[in-house]
Coordinates of C-alpha atoms in Angstrom, one line a residue:
Chain A
X1 CA 238.8 80.0 208.1
X2 CA 240.1 77.7 205.4
X3 CA 239.0 78.3 201.9
X4 CA 240.3 75.1 200.5
X5 CA 239.9 71.7 202.2
X6 CA 241.8 71.5 205.5
X7 CA 243.4 68.1 206.0
X8 CA 245.2 66.5 208.9
X9 CA 247.4 63.6 207.8
X10 CA 247.7 60.8 210.3
X11 CA 250.9 58.8 209.6
X12 CA 252.0 55.7 211.5
X13 CA 254.2 52.6 211.2
X14 CA 251.5 50.9 213.2
X15 CA 247.7 51.4 212.8
X16 CA 247.6 55.1 213.7
X17 CA 244.9 54.9 216.4
X18 CA 246.8 56.9 219.0
X19 CA 247.6 59.8 216.6
X20 CA 244.0 59.6 215.3
X21 CA 242.6 60.0 218.9
X22 CA 244.7 63.1 219.6
X23 CA 243.8 64.6 216.1
X24 CA 240.1 64.2 216.8
X25 CA 240.4 65.6 220.3
X26 CA 242.2 68.6 218.7
X27 CA 239.6 69.1 216.1
X28 CA 236.9 69.2 218.8
X29 CA 238.7 72.3 220.2
X30 CA 237.9 74.3 217.1
X31 CA 234.7 75.3 215.4
X32 CA 235.6 74.4 211.8
X33 CA 233.4 71.5 210.7
X34 CA 235.3 71.1 207.5
X35 CA 238.6 69.4 208.5
X36 CA 239.3 66.1 207.0
X37 CA 241.5 63.4 208.5
X38 CA 243.5 61.2 206.1
X39 CA 245.3 58.2 207.5
X40 CA 248.4 56.4 206.3
X41 CA 248.9 53.2 208.3
X42 CA 251.7 50.6 208.3
X43 CA 254.3 52.9 206.8
X44 CA 257.4 50.7 206.1
X45 CA 259.9 52.7 204.0
X46 CA 261.5 56.1 203.8
X47 CA 260.1 56.4 200.2
X48 CA 256.6 56.2 201.6
X49 CA 257.4 59.0 203.9
X50 CA 258.8 61.1 201.1
X51 CA 255.6 60.5 199.0
X52 CA 253.3 61.5 201.8
X53 CA 255.3 64.6 202.5
X54 CA 255.2 65.6 198.9
X55 CA 251.4 65.3 199.0
X56 CA 251.1 67.3 202.2
X57 CA 253.4 70.0 200.9
X58 CA 251.0 70.5 198.0
X59 CA 247.9 70.6 200.1
X60 CA 246.5 72.6 203.0
X61 CA 247.3 70.7 206.1
X62 CA 249.8 69.2 208.6
X63 CA 251.0 65.8 209.8
X64 CA 250.4 64.0 213.1
X65 CA 252.6 61.0 213.3
X66 CA 253.6 58.0 215.5
X67 CA 256.7 56.3 214.1
X68 CA 258.3 53.8 216.4
X69 CA 261.2 53.0 214.0
X70 CA 263.8 55.6 214.5
X71 CA 265.0 55.8 210.9
X72 CA 261.4 56.5 209.8
X73 CA 261.0 59.1 212.5
X74 CA 264.3 60.8 211.5
X75 CA 263.3 60.8 207.8
X76 CA 260.0 62.4 208.8
X77 CA 261.6 65.1 210.9
X78 CA 264.3 66.0 208.3
X79 CA 262.0 66.0 205.2
X80 CA 259.3 68.0 207.0
X81 CA 261.8 70.7 207.9
X82 CA 263.1 70.8 204.3
X83 CA 259.6 71.0 202.7
X84 CA 258.3 73.4 205.4
X85 CA 255.6 71.0 206.4
X86 CA 254.4 70.9 210.0
X87 CA 254.7 67.5 211.5
X88 CA 253.8 66.8 215.1
X89 CA 255.4 63.8 216.9
X90 CA 252.5 62.5 219.0
X91 CA 254.3 60.0 221.2
X92 CA 257.9 61.2 221.0
X93 CA 257.9 63.6 224.0
X94 CA 256.1 61.1 226.2
X95 CA 258.4 58.3 225.2
X96 CA 261.4 60.6 226.0
X97 CA 259.8 61.5 229.4
X98 CA 259.4 57.7 230.1
X99 CA 263.0 57.0 229.2
X100 CA 264.3 59.9 231.3
X101 CA 262.1 59.2 234.3
X102 CA 262.2 55.5 234.5
X103 CA 265.7 55.0 233.0
X104 CA 264.3 52.4 230.6
X105 CA 264.7 51.8 226.9
X106 CA 261.9 51.0 224.4
X107 CA 261.7 47.5 223.0
X108 CA 264.0 47.2 220.0
X109 CA 261.6 45.6 217.6
X110 CA 259.0 47.8 215.8
X111 CA 255.3 47.4 215.8
X112 CA 254.5 46.8 219.5
X113 CA 250.8 47.3 218.4
X114 CA 250.8 43.7 217.3
X115 CA 251.5 42.4 220.8
X116 CA 248.3 40.5 221.6
X117 CA 249.0 40.4 225.3
X118 CA 246.9 39.5 228.3
X119 CA 245.4 42.9 228.6
X120 CA 244.3 42.8 224.9
X121 CA 242.5 39.5 225.4
X122 CA 241.0 40.7 228.6
X123 CA 239.5 43.6 226.7
X124 CA 238.1 41.5 223.9
X125 CA 236.6 39.1 226.4
X126 CA 235.0 42.0 228.3
X127 CA 233.5 43.4 225.1
X128 CA 232.0 40.0 224.3
X129 CA 230.7 39.8 227.8
X130 CA 229.0 43.2 227.6
X131 CA 227.3 42.3 224.4
X132 CA 226.2 39.0 225.7
X133 CA 224.8 40.3 228.9
X134 CA 223.4 43.6 227.6
X135 CA 219.9 44.6 228.6
X136 CA 219.4 41.8 231.2
X137 CA 219.3 39.2 228.4
X138 CA 220.7 36.5 230.7
X139 CA 220.5 37.2 234.4
X140 CA 223.5 34.9 235.0
X141 CA 225.6 37.9 233.8
X142 CA 224.6 39.8 236.9
X143 CA 226.6 37.2 238.9
X144 CA 229.7 37.2 236.7
X145 CA 230.0 40.9 236.1
X146 CA 232.5 43.3 237.8
X147 CA 230.1 46.2 237.2
X148 CA 226.3 46.0 236.9
X149 CA 224.5 49.1 235.5
X150 CA 220.8 49.5 236.3
X151 CA 218.5 52.2 235.0
X152 CA 215.3 52.8 233.1
X153 CA 215.2 52.8 229.3
X154 CA 217.5 55.5 227.7
X155 CA 219.9 56.1 230.5
X156 CA 222.8 55.1 228.3
X157 CA 223.3 51.6 229.8
X158 CA 224.5 49.9 226.6
X159 CA 227.1 52.4 225.4
X160 CA 228.4 52.8 228.9
X161 CA 228.7 49.0 229.3
X162 CA 230.7 48.9 226.0
X163 CA 232.9 51.8 227.0
X164 CA 233.8 50.1 230.3
X165 CA 234.3 46.8 228.5
X166 CA 236.9 48.6 226.4
X167 CA 238.8 49.2 229.6
X168 CA 238.7 45.5 230.3
X169 CA 235.9 45.7 232.9
X170 CA 233.2 42.9 232.6
X171 CA 230.0 44.9 232.6
X172 CA 226.4 43.7 232.5
X173 CA 223.3 46.0 232.5
X174 CA 219.8 45.5 233.5
X175 CA 216.8 47.7 232.5
X176 CA 214.5 48.8 235.3
X177 CA 210.9 48.3 234.3
X178 CA 207.8 49.5 236.2
X179 CA 205.6 46.8 237.6
X180 CA 208.2 44.1 236.9
X181 CA 210.4 42.5 239.5
X182 CA 214.1 42.4 238.8
X183 CA 215.8 39.0 238.5
X184 CA 216.8 37.5 241.9
X185 CA 220.4 37.4 240.7
X186 CA 220.5 41.2 241.4
X187 CA 220.2 40.5 245.1
X188 CA 222.8 37.7 245.4
X189 CA 225.9 39.2 247.1
X190 CA 229.0 39.1 244.9
X191 CA 232.1 41.3 244.5
X192 CA 230.5 43.3 241.7
X193 CA 229.8 47.0 242.0
X194 CA 226.2 48.0 241.1
X195 CA 225.7 51.5 239.7
X196 CA 222.3 53.1 239.4
X197 CA 221.9 55.4 236.5
X198 CA 219.4 58.1 237.0
X199 CA 218.2 61.1 234.9
X200 CA 216.1 64.2 235.2
X201 CA 212.5 63.5 234.1
X202 CA 212.4 66.5 231.7
X203 CA 215.6 65.4 230.1
X204 CA 214.4 61.8 229.7
X205 CA 211.1 63.0 228.2
X206 CA 213.1 64.9 225.6
X207 CA 215.3 61.9 224.8
X208 CA 212.4 59.5 224.5
X209 CA 210.3 61.8 222.4
X210 CA 213.2 62.2 220.0
X211 CA 213.7 58.5 220.1
X212 CA 210.1 57.8 219.0
X213 CA 210.4 60.4 216.3
X214 CA 213.6 58.6 215.0
X215 CA 211.8 55.3 215.0
X216 CA 208.8 56.9 213.1
X217 CA 206.4 56.2 216.0
X218 CA 203.7 58.5 217.3
X219 CA 205.0 60.7 220.1
X220 CA 201.9 60.1 222.2
X221 CA 203.2 56.7 223.2
X222 CA 203.1 56.0 226.9
X223 CA 206.8 55.4 226.7
X224 CA 207.4 59.2 226.3
X225 CA 204.7 60.5 228.7
X226 CA 205.8 62.3 231.8
X227 CA 203.5 60.2 234.0
X228 CA 205.1 56.9 232.8
X229 CA 208.6 58.4 233.2
X230 CA 207.9 59.5 236.7
X231 CA 206.5 56.1 237.5
X232 CA 209.6 54.4 236.1
X233 CA 212.0 56.7 237.9
X234 CA 210.2 56.1 241.2
X235 CA 210.6 52.3 240.6
X236 CA 214.2 52.9 239.9
X237 CA 214.7 55.1 243.0
X238 CA 213.2 52.4 245.1
X239 CA 215.3 49.6 243.6
X240 CA 218.5 51.6 243.9
X241 CA 217.8 52.2 247.6
X242 CA 217.1 48.5 248.1
X243 CA 220.4 47.3 246.5
X244 CA 222.2 50.3 248.2
X245 CA 224.2 51.2 245.1
X246 CA 226.2 54.2 243.9
X247 CA 224.0 56.5 241.8
X248 CA 225.1 58.7 238.9
X249 CA 222.8 61.3 237.3
X250 CA 223.6 61.0 233.5
X251 CA 221.5 64.0 232.4
X252 CA 224.3 66.4 231.6
X253 CA 227.1 63.8 231.2
X254 CA 228.7 62.3 228.2
X255 CA 229.4 58.5 228.2
X256 CA 233.0 59.1 228.7
X257 CA 232.4 61.3 231.7
X258 CA 230.1 58.9 233.4
X259 CA 232.5 56.1 232.7
X260 CA 235.3 58.3 234.2
X261 CA 233.3 58.5 237.4
X262 CA 232.8 54.8 237.5
X263 CA 236.5 54.1 236.9
X264 CA 237.2 56.5 239.7
X265 CA 234.9 54.5 242.0
X266 CA 236.5 51.3 241.1
X267 CA 240.0 52.8 241.7
X268 CA 238.9 54.0 245.1
X269 CA 237.4 50.6 246.0
X270 CA 240.5 48.6 245.2
Chain B
X1 CA 264.3 49.2 235.8
X2 CA 262.3 50.8 238.6
X3 CA 262.8 49.7 242.1
X4 CA 259.8 51.6 243.4
X5 CA 256.4 51.9 241.9
X6 CA 256.5 53.8 238.6
X7 CA 253.5 56.0 238.1
X8 CA 252.3 58.1 235.1
X9 CA 249.9 60.8 236.2
X10 CA 247.2 61.7 233.7
X11 CA 245.8 65.2 234.4
X12 CA 243.0 66.9 232.6
X13 CA 240.4 69.6 232.9
X14 CA 238.2 67.2 230.9
X15 CA 238.0 63.5 231.4
X16 CA 241.5 62.7 230.4
X17 CA 240.8 60.0 227.8
X18 CA 243.1 61.4 225.2
X19 CA 246.1 61.7 227.5
X20 CA 245.3 58.2 228.8
X21 CA 245.3 56.8 225.3
X22 CA 248.8 58.2 224.5
X23 CA 250.1 57.1 227.9
X24 CA 248.9 53.5 227.3
X25 CA 250.4 53.5 223.8
X26 CA 253.7 54.7 225.3
X27 CA 253.7 52.0 228.0
X28 CA 253.2 49.4 225.3
X29 CA 256.6 50.4 223.8
X30 CA 258.4 49.3 226.9
X31 CA 258.8 45.9 228.7
X32 CA 258.1 47.1 232.2
X33 CA 254.8 45.5 233.4
X34 CA 254.8 47.5 236.6
X35 CA 253.9 51.0 235.6
X36 CA 250.7 52.4 237.1
X37 CA 248.5 55.1 235.6
X38 CA 246.8 57.4 238.0
X39 CA 244.2 59.8 236.6
X40 CA 243.0 63.2 237.8
X41 CA 240.0 64.4 235.8
X42 CA 238.0 67.6 235.8
X43 CA 240.8 69.7 237.3
X44 CA 239.3 73.2 237.9
X45 CA 241.7 75.2 240.0
X46 CA 245.4 76.1 240.2
X47 CA 245.4 74.7 243.8
X48 CA 244.5 71.3 242.5
X49 CA 247.4 71.5 240.1
X50 CA 249.7 72.5 242.9
X51 CA 248.6 69.5 245.0
X52 CA 249.1 67.0 242.2
X53 CA 252.5 68.4 241.4
X54 CA 253.5 68.1 245.1
X55 CA 252.4 64.4 245.0
X56 CA 254.3 63.7 241.8
X57 CA 257.5 65.4 243.0
X58 CA 257.5 63.0 246.0
X59 CA 256.9 60.0 243.9
X60 CA 258.6 58.2 241.0
X61 CA 256.8 59.3 237.9
X62 CA 255.9 62.0 235.4
X63 CA 252.8 63.8 234.2
X64 CA 250.9 63.6 230.9
X65 CA 248.3 66.4 230.7
X66 CA 245.6 67.9 228.5
X67 CA 244.5 71.3 229.9
X68 CA 242.3 73.4 227.6
X69 CA 242.2 76.4 230.0
X70 CA 245.3 78.4 229.5
X71 CA 245.7 79.6 233.1
X72 CA 245.7 75.9 234.2
X73 CA 248.1 75.0 231.5
X74 CA 250.5 77.9 232.5
X75 CA 250.3 76.9 236.1
X76 CA 251.2 73.3 235.2
X77 CA 254.2 74.4 233.1
X78 CA 255.6 76.9 235.7
X79 CA 255.2 74.6 238.7
X80 CA 256.5 71.6 236.9
X81 CA 259.7 73.4 236.0
X82 CA 260.1 74.7 239.6
X83 CA 259.6 71.3 241.2
X84 CA 261.6 69.6 238.5
X85 CA 258.7 67.3 237.6
X86 CA 258.5 66.2 233.9
X87 CA 255.1 67.2 232.5
X88 CA 254.2 66.4 228.9
X89 CA 251.6 68.5 227.1
X90 CA 249.7 65.9 225.1
X91 CA 247.7 68.1 222.8
X92 CA 249.5 71.5 223.0
X93 CA 251.9 71.0 220.0
X94 CA 249.0 69.7 217.8
X95 CA 246.7 72.6 218.8
X96 CA 249.5 75.0 217.9
X97 CA 250.1 73.2 214.5
X98 CA 246.3 73.6 213.9
X99 CA 246.4 77.3 214.7
X100 CA 249.4 78.0 212.6
X101 CA 248.3 75.9 209.6
X102 CA 244.6 76.7 209.4
X103 CA 244.9 80.2 210.9
X104 CA 242.1 79.5 213.3
X105 CA 241.6 79.9 217.1
X106 CA 240.3 77.4 219.6
X107 CA 236.8 77.9 221.0
X108 CA 237.1 80.2 224.0
X109 CA 235.0 78.2 226.4
X110 CA 236.7 75.3 228.3
X111 CA 235.5 71.7 228.3
X112 CA 234.8 70.9 224.6
X113 CA 234.6 67.3 225.8
X114 CA 231.1 68.0 226.9
X115 CA 229.8 68.9 223.5
X116 CA 227.3 66.2 222.7
X117 CA 227.4 66.9 219.0
X118 CA 226.0 65.0 216.1
X119 CA 229.1 62.8 215.8
X120 CA 228.8 61.8 219.4
X121 CA 225.2 60.7 219.0
X122 CA 226.0 58.9 215.7
X123 CA 228.6 57.0 217.6
X124 CA 226.3 56.1 220.5
X125 CA 223.6 55.0 218.0
X126 CA 226.2 52.8 216.1
X127 CA 227.2 51.1 219.3
X128 CA 223.6 50.3 220.2
X129 CA 223.1 49.1 216.6
X130 CA 226.1 46.8 216.8
X131 CA 224.9 45.3 220.1
X132 CA 221.4 44.8 218.8
X133 CA 222.4 43.2 215.5
X134 CA 225.3 41.1 216.9
X135 CA 225.6 37.5 215.9
X136 CA 222.8 37.6 213.3
X137 CA 220.3 38.0 216.1
X138 CA 217.9 39.9 213.9
X139 CA 218.4 39.6 210.1
X140 CA 216.8 43.0 209.6
X141 CA 220.1 44.5 210.7
X142 CA 221.8 43.1 207.6
X143 CA 219.6 45.5 205.5
X144 CA 220.2 48.6 207.8
X145 CA 224.0 48.1 208.3
X146 CA 226.8 50.1 206.6
X147 CA 229.2 47.2 207.2
X148 CA 228.3 43.5 207.6
X149 CA 230.9 41.1 208.9
X150 CA 230.5 37.4 208.1
X151 CA 232.7 34.6 209.4
X152 CA 232.7 31.4 211.3
X153 CA 232.7 31.3 215.1
X154 CA 235.8 32.9 216.7
X155 CA 236.9 35.2 213.9
X156 CA 236.5 38.3 216.1
X157 CA 233.2 39.5 214.6
X158 CA 231.8 40.9 217.8
X159 CA 234.7 43.0 219.0
X160 CA 235.3 44.2 215.4
X161 CA 231.7 45.3 215.1
X162 CA 232.0 47.2 218.4
X163 CA 235.3 48.8 217.4
X164 CA 233.8 50.0 214.0
X165 CA 230.7 51.2 215.9
X166 CA 233.0 53.4 218.0
X167 CA 234.0 55.1 214.7
X168 CA 230.3 55.8 214.0
X169 CA 229.8 53.0 211.5
X170 CA 226.7 50.9 211.8
X171 CA 228.0 47.3 211.8
X172 CA 226.1 44.1 211.9
X173 CA 227.6 40.6 212.0
X174 CA 226.5 37.2 211.0
X175 CA 228.0 33.8 211.9
X176 CA 228.6 31.4 209.1
X177 CA 227.4 27.9 210.2
X178 CA 227.9 24.7 208.3
X179 CA 224.8 23.0 206.9
X180 CA 222.7 26.1 207.6
X181 CA 221.5 28.6 205.0
X182 CA 222.2 32.3 205.8
X183 CA 219.2 34.6 206.0
X184 CA 217.9 35.9 202.7
X185 CA 218.6 39.4 203.8
X186 CA 222.3 38.8 203.1
X187 CA 221.5 38.6 199.4
X188 CA 219.3 41.7 199.1
X189 CA 221.3 44.4 197.4
X190 CA 222.0 47.5 199.6
X191 CA 224.7 50.1 199.9
X192 CA 226.4 48.2 202.7
X193 CA 229.9 46.7 202.5
X194 CA 230.1 43.0 203.3
X195 CA 233.4 41.8 204.7
X196 CA 234.4 38.2 205.0
X197 CA 236.6 37.3 207.9
X198 CA 238.7 34.2 207.4
X199 CA 241.4 32.6 209.4
X200 CA 244.0 29.8 209.1
X201 CA 242.6 26.4 210.3
X202 CA 245.5 25.7 212.7
X203 CA 245.1 29.1 214.3
X204 CA 241.4 28.7 214.7
X205 CA 241.9 25.2 216.2
X206 CA 244.1 26.7 218.8
X207 CA 241.7 29.6 219.6
X208 CA 238.7 27.2 219.9
X209 CA 240.6 24.7 222.0
X210 CA 241.6 27.4 224.4
X211 CA 238.0 28.7 224.4
X212 CA 236.7 25.3 225.4
X213 CA 239.2 25.1 228.2
X214 CA 238.2 28.6 229.4
X215 CA 234.6 27.4 229.4
X216 CA 235.5 24.3 231.3
X217 CA 234.3 22.0 228.5
X218 CA 236.0 18.9 227.2
X219 CA 238.4 19.8 224.4
X220 CA 237.2 16.8 222.3
X221 CA 234.1 18.7 221.3
X222 CA 233.4 18.8 217.6
X223 CA 233.6 22.6 217.7
X224 CA 237.4 22.3 218.2
X225 CA 238.1 19.5 215.7
X226 CA 240.1 20.2 212.6
X227 CA 237.5 18.3 210.5
X228 CA 234.7 20.5 211.7
X229 CA 236.9 23.7 211.3
X230 CA 237.8 22.7 207.7
X231 CA 234.1 22.1 206.9
X232 CA 233.0 25.4 208.3
X233 CA 235.8 27.3 206.5
X234 CA 234.8 25.6 203.3
X235 CA 231.2 26.8 203.8
X236 CA 232.5 30.3 204.6
X237 CA 234.7 30.3 201.5
X238 CA 231.8 29.4 199.3
X239 CA 229.5 32.0 200.8
X240 CA 232.1 34.7 200.5
X241 CA 232.5 33.9 196.8
X242 CA 228.7 34.0 196.4
X243 CA 228.3 37.4 198.0
X244 CA 231.5 38.6 196.3
X245 CA 232.8 40.4 199.3
X246 CA 236.2 41.7 200.4
X247 CA 238.0 39.1 202.5
X248 CA 240.4 39.7 205.4
X249 CA 242.5 37.0 207.1
X250 CA 242.4 37.8 210.8
X251 CA 244.9 35.1 211.9
X252 CA 247.8 37.4 212.7
X253 CA 245.9 40.7 213.1
X254 CA 244.7 42.6 216.1
X255 CA 241.2 44.0 216.2
X256 CA 242.4 47.5 215.6
X257 CA 244.5 46.4 212.6
X258 CA 241.6 44.6 210.9
X259 CA 239.4 47.6 211.7
X260 CA 242.1 49.8 210.1
X261 CA 241.9 47.8 206.9
X262 CA 238.1 48.1 206.8
X263 CA 238.2 51.8 207.4
X264 CA 240.6 52.1 204.6
X265 CA 238.3 50.1 202.3
X266 CA 235.4 52.4 203.3
X267 CA 237.6 55.5 202.6
X268 CA 238.6 54.2 199.2
X269 CA 234.9 53.4 198.4
X270 CA 233.6 56.8 199.2

């Protein structure tokens, strides 16, 4: 275990999001809660690289970098060896595999991150869509969505919608409420895929009880009673049968896992 | 250029999000619009790996993998060499750098992705917060937020809020509207950081005109007139001076770049 602060330095001539993602996934593989990530974005000169390497060599850490510009990449490699600093090239091996396999060359200009292409705008639009049509706010969203998530309160509809939106998928969600009819838009046939999110009653009870505690509300509220939960889940069950949708139990799944299953369903459908 | 379908296979014993992120960043470095990504998640057995490798060896593509379980990783490496399939280990080099630098070992159990830890729930909560307090819907959010984004319509407040939320930062946003006073909560001192989003008038005119077209509305609307835009931007300018906030011009920046600047400001502040 580290006795001084452990630091992973993310260095990029773009924003550094990709290297950051891999660094965080790496950190999750270990038990040390005390690793800091320090990011240097938009690196433009070899002098900046030299300065960063000097800092790292005097600290307790290593570098994860994505450098598209080859002179910066070379500088990083050479100086890291000289100063005995570990520097991991996050994208290099994959770019090489791409070149070798598809016999293609990378675009000559640096900073592809800035390309605000069609996919980028599709993603932005999908995020705005998900926010706009969250929680059944406007039933029109049910007609326009590619994916509609239905489920009782606290089945992770909102974060899931946002996660799918980040993949460019227009997602709306609708809460299932006992003794309340869903909007008729849910029954109009469209090309959308409806997904029912279900959850084990005991698990939901725990989540809702904690939710009330976090909100500073008494935990005897009907919202967090097993009777109410069973009633709501029965309503949900009935509705999901009626719309004949795919059902995912979210009890033991993270958002990204559930989203992974939905992406797979969409992939299989198309 | 490829004459048959180019495919990059993402393989993981978890969801595969990390490998997917690096693959998509790699694809952006090239001009080929015709590369498909095919994902295999939750790989559990060596037989599955054999099947995937057989498929890849009969296609035009290569593999990007994250395999935490060492017997799966070894199988992938050995079979890939045998079948002459390129297989890039996305996290391996960084995990090795971590081990060597910090003298630590990875957690023995597979599937760290499933750890629903504090950071995970903080992120979920931040996403729900950003959706709830989007677009000034409830001024209370301005008091509870860590970051408040203010700006006129179409300065990317919503997607930016969501992006920051994914980093665990509670973000609210408030539209600046000409001839309308902002809620008093904006002037109550708290620990939050207020960020003003500004944009060049000509750029905003273009975005709004396209927006109207997308919505099927006449492009002569006041919303997309240079007079109205100048008036709104003047209001914004005045308000940003009044609250004395950091200002970012989003005209030539992607969401992730602007978010990168905000994260840097937060880092420098703490």
